[in-house]
Coordinates of C-alpha atoms in Angstrom, one line a residue:
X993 CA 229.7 194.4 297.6
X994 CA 233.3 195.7 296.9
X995 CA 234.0 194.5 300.8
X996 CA 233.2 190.7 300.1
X997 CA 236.4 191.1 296.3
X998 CA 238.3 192.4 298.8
X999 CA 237.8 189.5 301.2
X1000 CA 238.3 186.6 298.5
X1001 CA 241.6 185.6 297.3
X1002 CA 243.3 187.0 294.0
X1003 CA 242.5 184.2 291.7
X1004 CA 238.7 184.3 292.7
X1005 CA 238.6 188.1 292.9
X1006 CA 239.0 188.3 288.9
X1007 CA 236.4 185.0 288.3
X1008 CA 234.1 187.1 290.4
X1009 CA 234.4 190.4 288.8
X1010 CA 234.3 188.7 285.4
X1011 CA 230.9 186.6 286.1
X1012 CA 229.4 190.3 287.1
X1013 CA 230.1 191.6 284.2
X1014 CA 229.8 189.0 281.6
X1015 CA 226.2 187.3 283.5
X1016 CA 224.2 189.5 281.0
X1017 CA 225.0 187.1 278.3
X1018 CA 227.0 183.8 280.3
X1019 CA 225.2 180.5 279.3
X1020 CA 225.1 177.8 281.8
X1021 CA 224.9 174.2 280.8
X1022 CA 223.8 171.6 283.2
X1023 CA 225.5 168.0 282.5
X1024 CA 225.3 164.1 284.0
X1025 CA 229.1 164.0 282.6
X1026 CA 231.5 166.2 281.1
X1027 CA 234.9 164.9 279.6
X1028 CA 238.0 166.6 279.2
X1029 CA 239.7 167.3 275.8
X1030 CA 238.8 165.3 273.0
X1031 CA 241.6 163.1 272.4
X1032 CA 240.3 159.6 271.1
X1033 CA 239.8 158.0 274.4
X1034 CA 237.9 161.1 275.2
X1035 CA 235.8 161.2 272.0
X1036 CA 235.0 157.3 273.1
X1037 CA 234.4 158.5 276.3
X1038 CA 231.9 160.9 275.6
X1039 CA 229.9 158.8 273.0
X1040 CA 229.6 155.8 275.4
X1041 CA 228.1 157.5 277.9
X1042 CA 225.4 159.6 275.7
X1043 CA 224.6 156.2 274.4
X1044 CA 224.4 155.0 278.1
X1045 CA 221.4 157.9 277.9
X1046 CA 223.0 160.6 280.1
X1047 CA 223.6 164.2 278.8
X1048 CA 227.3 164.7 278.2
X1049 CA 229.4 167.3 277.1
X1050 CA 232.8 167.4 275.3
X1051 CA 235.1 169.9 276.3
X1052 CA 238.3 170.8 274.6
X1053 CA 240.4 174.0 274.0
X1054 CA 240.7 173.6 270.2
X1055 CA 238.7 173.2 267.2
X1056 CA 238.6 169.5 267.0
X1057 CA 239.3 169.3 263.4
X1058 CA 241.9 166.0 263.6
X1059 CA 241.6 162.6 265.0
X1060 CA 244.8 160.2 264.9
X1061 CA 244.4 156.5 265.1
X1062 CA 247.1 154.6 265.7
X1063 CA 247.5 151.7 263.5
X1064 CA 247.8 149.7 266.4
X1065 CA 244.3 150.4 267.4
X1066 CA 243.0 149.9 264.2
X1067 CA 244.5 146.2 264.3
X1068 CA 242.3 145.2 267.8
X1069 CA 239.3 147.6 267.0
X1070 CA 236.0 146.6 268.8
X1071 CA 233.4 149.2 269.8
X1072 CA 233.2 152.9 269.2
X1073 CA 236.6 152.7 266.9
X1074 CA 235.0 149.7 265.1
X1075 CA 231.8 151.4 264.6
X1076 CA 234.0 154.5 263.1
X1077 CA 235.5 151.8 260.5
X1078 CA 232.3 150.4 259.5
X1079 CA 231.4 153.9 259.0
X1080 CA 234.5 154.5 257.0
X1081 CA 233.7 151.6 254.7
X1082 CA 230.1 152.8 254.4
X1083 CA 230.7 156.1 253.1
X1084 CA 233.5 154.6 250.0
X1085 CA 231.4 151.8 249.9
X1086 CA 233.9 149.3 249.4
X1087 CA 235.8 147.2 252.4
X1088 CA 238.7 148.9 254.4
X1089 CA 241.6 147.3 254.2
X1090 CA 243.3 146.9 257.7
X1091 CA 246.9 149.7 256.1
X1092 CA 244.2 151.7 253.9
X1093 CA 245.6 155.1 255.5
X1094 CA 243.3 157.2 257.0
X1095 CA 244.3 160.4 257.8
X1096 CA 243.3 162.4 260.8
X1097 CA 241.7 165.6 259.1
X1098 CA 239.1 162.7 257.4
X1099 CA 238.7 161.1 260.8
X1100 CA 238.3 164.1 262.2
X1101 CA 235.5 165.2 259.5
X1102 CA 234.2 161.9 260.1
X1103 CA 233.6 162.1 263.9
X1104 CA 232.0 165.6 263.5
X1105 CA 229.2 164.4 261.5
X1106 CA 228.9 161.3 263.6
X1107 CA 228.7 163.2 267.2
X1108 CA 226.7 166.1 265.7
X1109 CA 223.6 163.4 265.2
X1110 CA 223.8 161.8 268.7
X1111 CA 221.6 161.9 271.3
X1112 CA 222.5 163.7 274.4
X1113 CA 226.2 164.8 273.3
X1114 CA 227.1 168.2 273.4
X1115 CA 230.8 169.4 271.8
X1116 CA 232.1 172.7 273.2
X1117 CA 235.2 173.5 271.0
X1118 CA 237.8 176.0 271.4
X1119 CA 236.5 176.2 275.1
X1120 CA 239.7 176.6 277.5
X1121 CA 238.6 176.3 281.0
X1122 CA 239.4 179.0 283.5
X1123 CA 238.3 177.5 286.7
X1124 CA 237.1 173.9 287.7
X1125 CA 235.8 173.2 291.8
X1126 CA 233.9 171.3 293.3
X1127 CA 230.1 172.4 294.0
X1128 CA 228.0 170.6 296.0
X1129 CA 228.4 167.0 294.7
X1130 CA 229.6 167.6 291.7
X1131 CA 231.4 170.0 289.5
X1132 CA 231.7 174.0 288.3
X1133 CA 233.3 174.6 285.5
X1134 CA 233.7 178.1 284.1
X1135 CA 234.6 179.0 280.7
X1136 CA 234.9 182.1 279.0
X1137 CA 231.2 182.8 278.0
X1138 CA 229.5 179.8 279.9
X1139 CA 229.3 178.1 282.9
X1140 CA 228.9 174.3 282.9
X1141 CA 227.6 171.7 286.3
X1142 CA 228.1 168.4 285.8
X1143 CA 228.1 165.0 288.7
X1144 CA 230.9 163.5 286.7
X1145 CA 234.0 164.2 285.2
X1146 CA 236.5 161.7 283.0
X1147 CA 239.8 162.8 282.2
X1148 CA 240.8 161.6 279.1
X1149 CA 243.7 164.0 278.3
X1150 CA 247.6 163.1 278.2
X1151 CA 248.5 165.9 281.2
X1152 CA 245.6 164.7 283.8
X1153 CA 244.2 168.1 283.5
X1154 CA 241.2 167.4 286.0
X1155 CA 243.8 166.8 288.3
X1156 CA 246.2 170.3 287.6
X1157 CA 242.4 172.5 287.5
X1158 CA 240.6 171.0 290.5
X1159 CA 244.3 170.7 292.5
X1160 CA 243.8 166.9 293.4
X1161 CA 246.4 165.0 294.9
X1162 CA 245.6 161.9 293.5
X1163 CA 246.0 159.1 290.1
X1164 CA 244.2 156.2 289.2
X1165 CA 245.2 152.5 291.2
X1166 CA 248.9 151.8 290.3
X1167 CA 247.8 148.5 288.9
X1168 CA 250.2 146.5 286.6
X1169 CA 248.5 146.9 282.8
X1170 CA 246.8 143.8 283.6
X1171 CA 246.7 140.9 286.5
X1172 CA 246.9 137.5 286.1
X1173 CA 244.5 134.8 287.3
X1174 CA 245.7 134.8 290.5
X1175 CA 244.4 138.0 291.5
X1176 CA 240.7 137.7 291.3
X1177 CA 240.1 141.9 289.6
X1178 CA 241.1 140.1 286.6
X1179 CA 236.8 140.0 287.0
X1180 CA 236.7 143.1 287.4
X1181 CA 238.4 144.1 283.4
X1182 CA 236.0 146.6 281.4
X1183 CA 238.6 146.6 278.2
X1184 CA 240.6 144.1 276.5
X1185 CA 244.5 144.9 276.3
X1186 CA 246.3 144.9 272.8
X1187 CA 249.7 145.3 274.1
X1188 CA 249.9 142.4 276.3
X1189 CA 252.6 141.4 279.0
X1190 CA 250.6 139.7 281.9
X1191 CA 247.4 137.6 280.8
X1192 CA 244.0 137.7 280.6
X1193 CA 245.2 141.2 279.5
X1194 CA 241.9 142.6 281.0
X1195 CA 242.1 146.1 282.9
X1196 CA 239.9 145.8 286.1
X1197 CA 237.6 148.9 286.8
X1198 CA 239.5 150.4 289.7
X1199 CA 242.1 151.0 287.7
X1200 CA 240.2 154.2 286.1
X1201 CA 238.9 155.6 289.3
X1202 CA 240.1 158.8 291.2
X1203 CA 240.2 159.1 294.9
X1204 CA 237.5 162.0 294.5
X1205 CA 234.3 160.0 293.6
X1206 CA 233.6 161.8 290.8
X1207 CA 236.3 161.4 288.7
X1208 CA 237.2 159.0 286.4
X1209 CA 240.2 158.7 284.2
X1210 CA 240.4 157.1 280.6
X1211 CA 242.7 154.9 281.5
X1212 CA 245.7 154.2 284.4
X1213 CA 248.4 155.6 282.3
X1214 CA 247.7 159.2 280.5
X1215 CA 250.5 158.2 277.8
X1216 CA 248.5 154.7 276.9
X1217 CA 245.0 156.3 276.5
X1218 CA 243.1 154.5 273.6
X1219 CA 239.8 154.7 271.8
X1220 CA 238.7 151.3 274.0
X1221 CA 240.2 152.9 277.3
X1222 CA 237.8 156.0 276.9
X1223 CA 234.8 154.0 276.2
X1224 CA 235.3 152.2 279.3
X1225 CA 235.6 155.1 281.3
X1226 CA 232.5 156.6 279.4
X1227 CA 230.3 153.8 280.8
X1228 CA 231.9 153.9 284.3
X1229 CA 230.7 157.8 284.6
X1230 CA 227.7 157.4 282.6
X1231 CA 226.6 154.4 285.2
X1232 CA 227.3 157.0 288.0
X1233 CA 225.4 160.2 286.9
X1234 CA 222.5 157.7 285.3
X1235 CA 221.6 156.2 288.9
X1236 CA 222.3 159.1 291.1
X1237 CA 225.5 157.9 293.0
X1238 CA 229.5 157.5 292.4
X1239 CA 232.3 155.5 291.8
X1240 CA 232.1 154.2 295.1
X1241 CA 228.9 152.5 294.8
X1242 CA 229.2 150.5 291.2
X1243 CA 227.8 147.6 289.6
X1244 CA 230.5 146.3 288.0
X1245 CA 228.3 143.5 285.8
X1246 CA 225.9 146.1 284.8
X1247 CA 228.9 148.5 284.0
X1248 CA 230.3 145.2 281.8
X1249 CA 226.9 144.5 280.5
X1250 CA 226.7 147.7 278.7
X1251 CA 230.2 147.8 277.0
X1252 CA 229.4 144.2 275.7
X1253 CA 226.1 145.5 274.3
X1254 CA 227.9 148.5 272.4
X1255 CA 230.5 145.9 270.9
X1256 CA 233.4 146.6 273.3
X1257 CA 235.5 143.7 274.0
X1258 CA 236.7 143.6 277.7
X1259 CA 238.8 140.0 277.3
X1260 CA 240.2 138.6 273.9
X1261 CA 241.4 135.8 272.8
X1262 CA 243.5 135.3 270.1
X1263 CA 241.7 132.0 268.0
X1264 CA 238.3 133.6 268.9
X1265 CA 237.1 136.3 265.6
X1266 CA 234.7 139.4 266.9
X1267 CA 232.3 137.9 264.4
X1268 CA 232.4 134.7 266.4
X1269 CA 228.3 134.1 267.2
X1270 CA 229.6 132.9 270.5
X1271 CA 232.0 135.6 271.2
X1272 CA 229.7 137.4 273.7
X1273 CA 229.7 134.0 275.8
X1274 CA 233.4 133.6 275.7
X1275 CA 233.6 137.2 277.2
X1276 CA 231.6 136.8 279.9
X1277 CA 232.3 133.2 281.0
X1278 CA 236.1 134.2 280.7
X1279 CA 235.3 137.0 283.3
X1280 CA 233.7 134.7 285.5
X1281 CA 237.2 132.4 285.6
X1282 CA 235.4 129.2 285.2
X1283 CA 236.7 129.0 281.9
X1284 CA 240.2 130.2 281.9
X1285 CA 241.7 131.0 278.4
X1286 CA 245.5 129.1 277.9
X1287 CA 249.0 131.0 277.0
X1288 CA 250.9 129.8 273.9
X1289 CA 253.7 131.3 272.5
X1290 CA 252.8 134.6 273.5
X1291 CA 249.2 134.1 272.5
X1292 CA 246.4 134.2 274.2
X1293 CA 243.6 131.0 273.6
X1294 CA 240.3 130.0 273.9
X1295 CA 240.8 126.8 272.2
X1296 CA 237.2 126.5 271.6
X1297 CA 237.0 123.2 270.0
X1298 CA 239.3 121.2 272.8
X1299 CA 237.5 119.2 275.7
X1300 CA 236.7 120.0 279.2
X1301 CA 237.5 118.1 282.3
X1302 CA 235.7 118.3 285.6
X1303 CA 239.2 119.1 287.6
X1304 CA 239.8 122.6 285.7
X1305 CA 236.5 123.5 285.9
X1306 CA 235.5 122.0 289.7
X1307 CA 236.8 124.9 291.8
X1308 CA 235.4 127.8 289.8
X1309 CA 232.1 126.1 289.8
X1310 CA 232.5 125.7 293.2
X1311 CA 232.6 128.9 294.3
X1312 CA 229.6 130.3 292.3
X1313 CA 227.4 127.2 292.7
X1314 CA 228.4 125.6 296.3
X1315 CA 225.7 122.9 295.9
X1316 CA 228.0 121.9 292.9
X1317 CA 230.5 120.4 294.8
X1318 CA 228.3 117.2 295.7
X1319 CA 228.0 116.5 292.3
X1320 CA 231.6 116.8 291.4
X1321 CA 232.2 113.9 294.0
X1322 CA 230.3 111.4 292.0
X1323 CA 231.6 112.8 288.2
X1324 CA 235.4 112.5 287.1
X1325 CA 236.8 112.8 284.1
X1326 CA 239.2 114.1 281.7
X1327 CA 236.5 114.5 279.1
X1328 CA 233.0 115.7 280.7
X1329 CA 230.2 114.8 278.4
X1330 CA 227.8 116.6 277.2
X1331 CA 224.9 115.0 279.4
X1332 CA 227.5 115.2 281.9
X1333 CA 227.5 119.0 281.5
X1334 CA 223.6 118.9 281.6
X1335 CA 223.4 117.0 284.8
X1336 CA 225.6 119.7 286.1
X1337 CA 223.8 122.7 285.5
X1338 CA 220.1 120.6 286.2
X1339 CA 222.3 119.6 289.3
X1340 CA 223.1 123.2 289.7
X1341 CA 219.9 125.1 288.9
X1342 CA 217.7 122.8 289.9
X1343 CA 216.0 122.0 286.8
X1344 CA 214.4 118.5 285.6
X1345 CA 215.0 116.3 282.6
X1346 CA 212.8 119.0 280.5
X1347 CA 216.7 120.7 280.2
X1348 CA 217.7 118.1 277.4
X1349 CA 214.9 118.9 275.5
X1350 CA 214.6 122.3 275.7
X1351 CA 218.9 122.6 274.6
X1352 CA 218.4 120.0 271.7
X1353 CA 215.7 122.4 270.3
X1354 CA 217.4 125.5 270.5
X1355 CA 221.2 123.8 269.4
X1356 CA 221.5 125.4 266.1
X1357 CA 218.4 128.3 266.4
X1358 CA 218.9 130.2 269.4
X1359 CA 222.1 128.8 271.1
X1360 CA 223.8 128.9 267.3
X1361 CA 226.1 125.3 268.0
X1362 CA 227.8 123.5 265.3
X1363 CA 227.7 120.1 265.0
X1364 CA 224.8 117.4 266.3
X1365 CA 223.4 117.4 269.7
X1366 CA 224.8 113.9 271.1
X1367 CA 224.9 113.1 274.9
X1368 CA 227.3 110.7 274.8
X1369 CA 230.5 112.9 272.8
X1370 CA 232.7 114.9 274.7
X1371 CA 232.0 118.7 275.2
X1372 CA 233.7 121.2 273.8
X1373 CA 235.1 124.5 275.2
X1374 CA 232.5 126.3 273.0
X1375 CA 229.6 124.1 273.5
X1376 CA 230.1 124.5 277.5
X1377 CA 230.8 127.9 277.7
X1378 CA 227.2 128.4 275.7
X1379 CA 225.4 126.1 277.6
X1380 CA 226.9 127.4 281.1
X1381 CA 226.2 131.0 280.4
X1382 CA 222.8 130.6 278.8
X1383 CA 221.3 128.3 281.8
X1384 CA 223.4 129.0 285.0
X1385 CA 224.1 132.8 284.0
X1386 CA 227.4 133.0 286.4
X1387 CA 228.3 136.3 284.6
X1388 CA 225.0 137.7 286.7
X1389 CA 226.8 137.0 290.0
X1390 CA 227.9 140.1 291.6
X1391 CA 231.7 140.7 292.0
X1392 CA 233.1 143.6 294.3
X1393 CA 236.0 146.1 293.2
X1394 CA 238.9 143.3 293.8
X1395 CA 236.5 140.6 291.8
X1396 CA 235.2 139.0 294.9
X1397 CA 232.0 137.4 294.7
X1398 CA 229.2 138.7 296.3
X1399 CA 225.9 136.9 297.9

């Protein structure tokens, strides 16, 4: 016994001899994904992915007693920050006003009570690690008192401290903060930009990923981590450890699918409110790039209620729906029509005259469009961004890592 400490090196001598004599009382915790430090993007991070339905675990070396937000934040909030205000507003039941101060020991007290009541989330304070390896496919981790196996890890702290402890050589893609819509991982974006320099302002997925596949960081730069950063990285690992693989094998939709669902907004546009009842259309047509939003004076816009002509929209179609292109051959204009627009996606999908009926029941009720159902009016942005996602479902075409689309 005393031969095999003398064989192993120094560092792993004295984890040895302390695991012998602390294993009378050393816990060990078995996790689908464990985030470092709870800085906001990790707190995001962790609660995304125990409402993704995989056992997480918080780690950090203090008492987590203070959250800042950044008024900044505040300003753009969608998902797990947005959730926080509506809490806020909640508990001094009156509404919070976008410069109400908030300070970070209430925030802090706030996100205590919130994570002690959720599912599958697990907060180790004051936990400093002492070792982190690899085992097997996954991850050891070994605290003071406990030892903790996990598949996944995200990094959401401002050194890249998964990096330092597990002695990796790598960080995330040195992607710009966004791409532009010439490079097709715009597609790709899990989180909508505030500070914005090159639009959509989207950050595509393999931004966050490590070259070990089972690491994720909370976002490409450690000194721009944000609440919506660590949400998207919580759903990137949570998608990993939930189906058994890693960040090499992703869905990306299904990945963007659950972020939408749990209010996070991965593209944004500037005349489009979070309230909007099309809003989750917007998002994921905009991801698709058949409707591309328009730059004006440094804003970024849907212009929801303008027209649509076949050429802006012909080549995008194209590519998801090649049959399309025969019917853009026969219809031309600067103003498609709203039975225009129908004939497409009947054209497209293969559906019969049945379509009309079936959209000019459901125009107010379930597709939730202003206005009167007319066939022979121009179509809005709005209207065809509805009608396209709810009947040709483009958004359910699979994309690859660089936002190609897959068949």
């Amino acid at each position: 016994m005393y031969k095999s400490f003398i064989l192993t090196k120094p560092g792993a001598l004295l984890i040895s001899l302390f695991l012998l004599f602390t294993s009378g009382y050393a816990q060990t915790y078995k996790s689908g994904v464990v985030v470092m430090t709870a800085s906001p993007a990790g707190l995001a991070a962790a609660i995304q992915s125990a409402h993704s339905g995989v056992k997480t675990i918080l780690l950090d070396d203090g008492p987590i007693n203070t959250v800042n937000i950044p008024q900044e934040e505040r300003d753009h909030a969608s998902g797990v920050l947005q959730d926080f205000l509506n809490t806020v507003e909640k508990l001094q039941k009156y509404p919070l006003k976008g410069t109400q101060p908030i300070s970070a020991g209430y925030a802090g007290s706030i996100f205590k009570s919130w994570t002690d009541t959720i599912k599958n989330l697990t907060i180790l304070r004051n936990s400093p690690v002492i070792s982190l390896k690899k085992s097997g496919k996954g991850w050891e981790i070994i605290l003071a008192k406990s030892v903790i196996k996990t598949d996944l890890l995200v990094d959401a702290s401002s050194d890249r401290r998964v990096v330092r402890l597990a002695a990796l050589k790598d960080t995330p893609s040195k992607l710009a903060d966004s791409v532009s819509y010439a490079n097709q991982v715009y597609r790709t974006g899990i989180v909508a930009l505030s500070q914005r320099q090159v639009f959509p302002s989207t950050l595509p997925l393999k931004s966050f990923l490590s070259s070990s596949k089972n690491v994720v960081f909370a976002g490409p730069d450690p000194g721009k981590l944000t609440f919506a950063s660590g949400q998207a990285a919580g759903s990137i690992a949570s998608y990993a450890a939930f189906f058994d693989t890693n960040t090499e094998h992703l869905n990306i939709r299904l990945i963007q699918n659950e972020l939408l669902t749990y209010r996070l907004r991965l593209i944004s546009f500037d005349d489009v409110a979070a309230s909007d009842s099309s809003s989750l259309a917007f998002q994921q047509l905009a991801l698709t790039g058949i409707i591309k939003g328009k730059v004006k004076n440094g804003k970024f816009l849907l212009v929801p209620d303008s027209t649509v002509s076949s050429e802006e929209i012909r080549l995008p179609v194209k590519q998801y729906y090649s049959r399309s292109q025969i019917w853009f051959l026969d219809n031309k204009a600067d103003k498609l029509s709203l039975d225009q627009v129908l004939s497409l996606i009947k054209f497209s999908a293969q559906r019969g005259a049945e379509l009309n009926k079936e959209v000019e029941k459901g125009w107010k009720a379930s597709l939730k469009l202003p206005g009167k159902f007319d066939l022979e009016r121009p179509v809005t942005r709005r209207e065809f961004c509805v009608l396209f996602n709810a009947y040709l479902k483009p958004f359910d075409v699979t994309v690859n890592p660089e936002g190609i689309i897959k068949r």
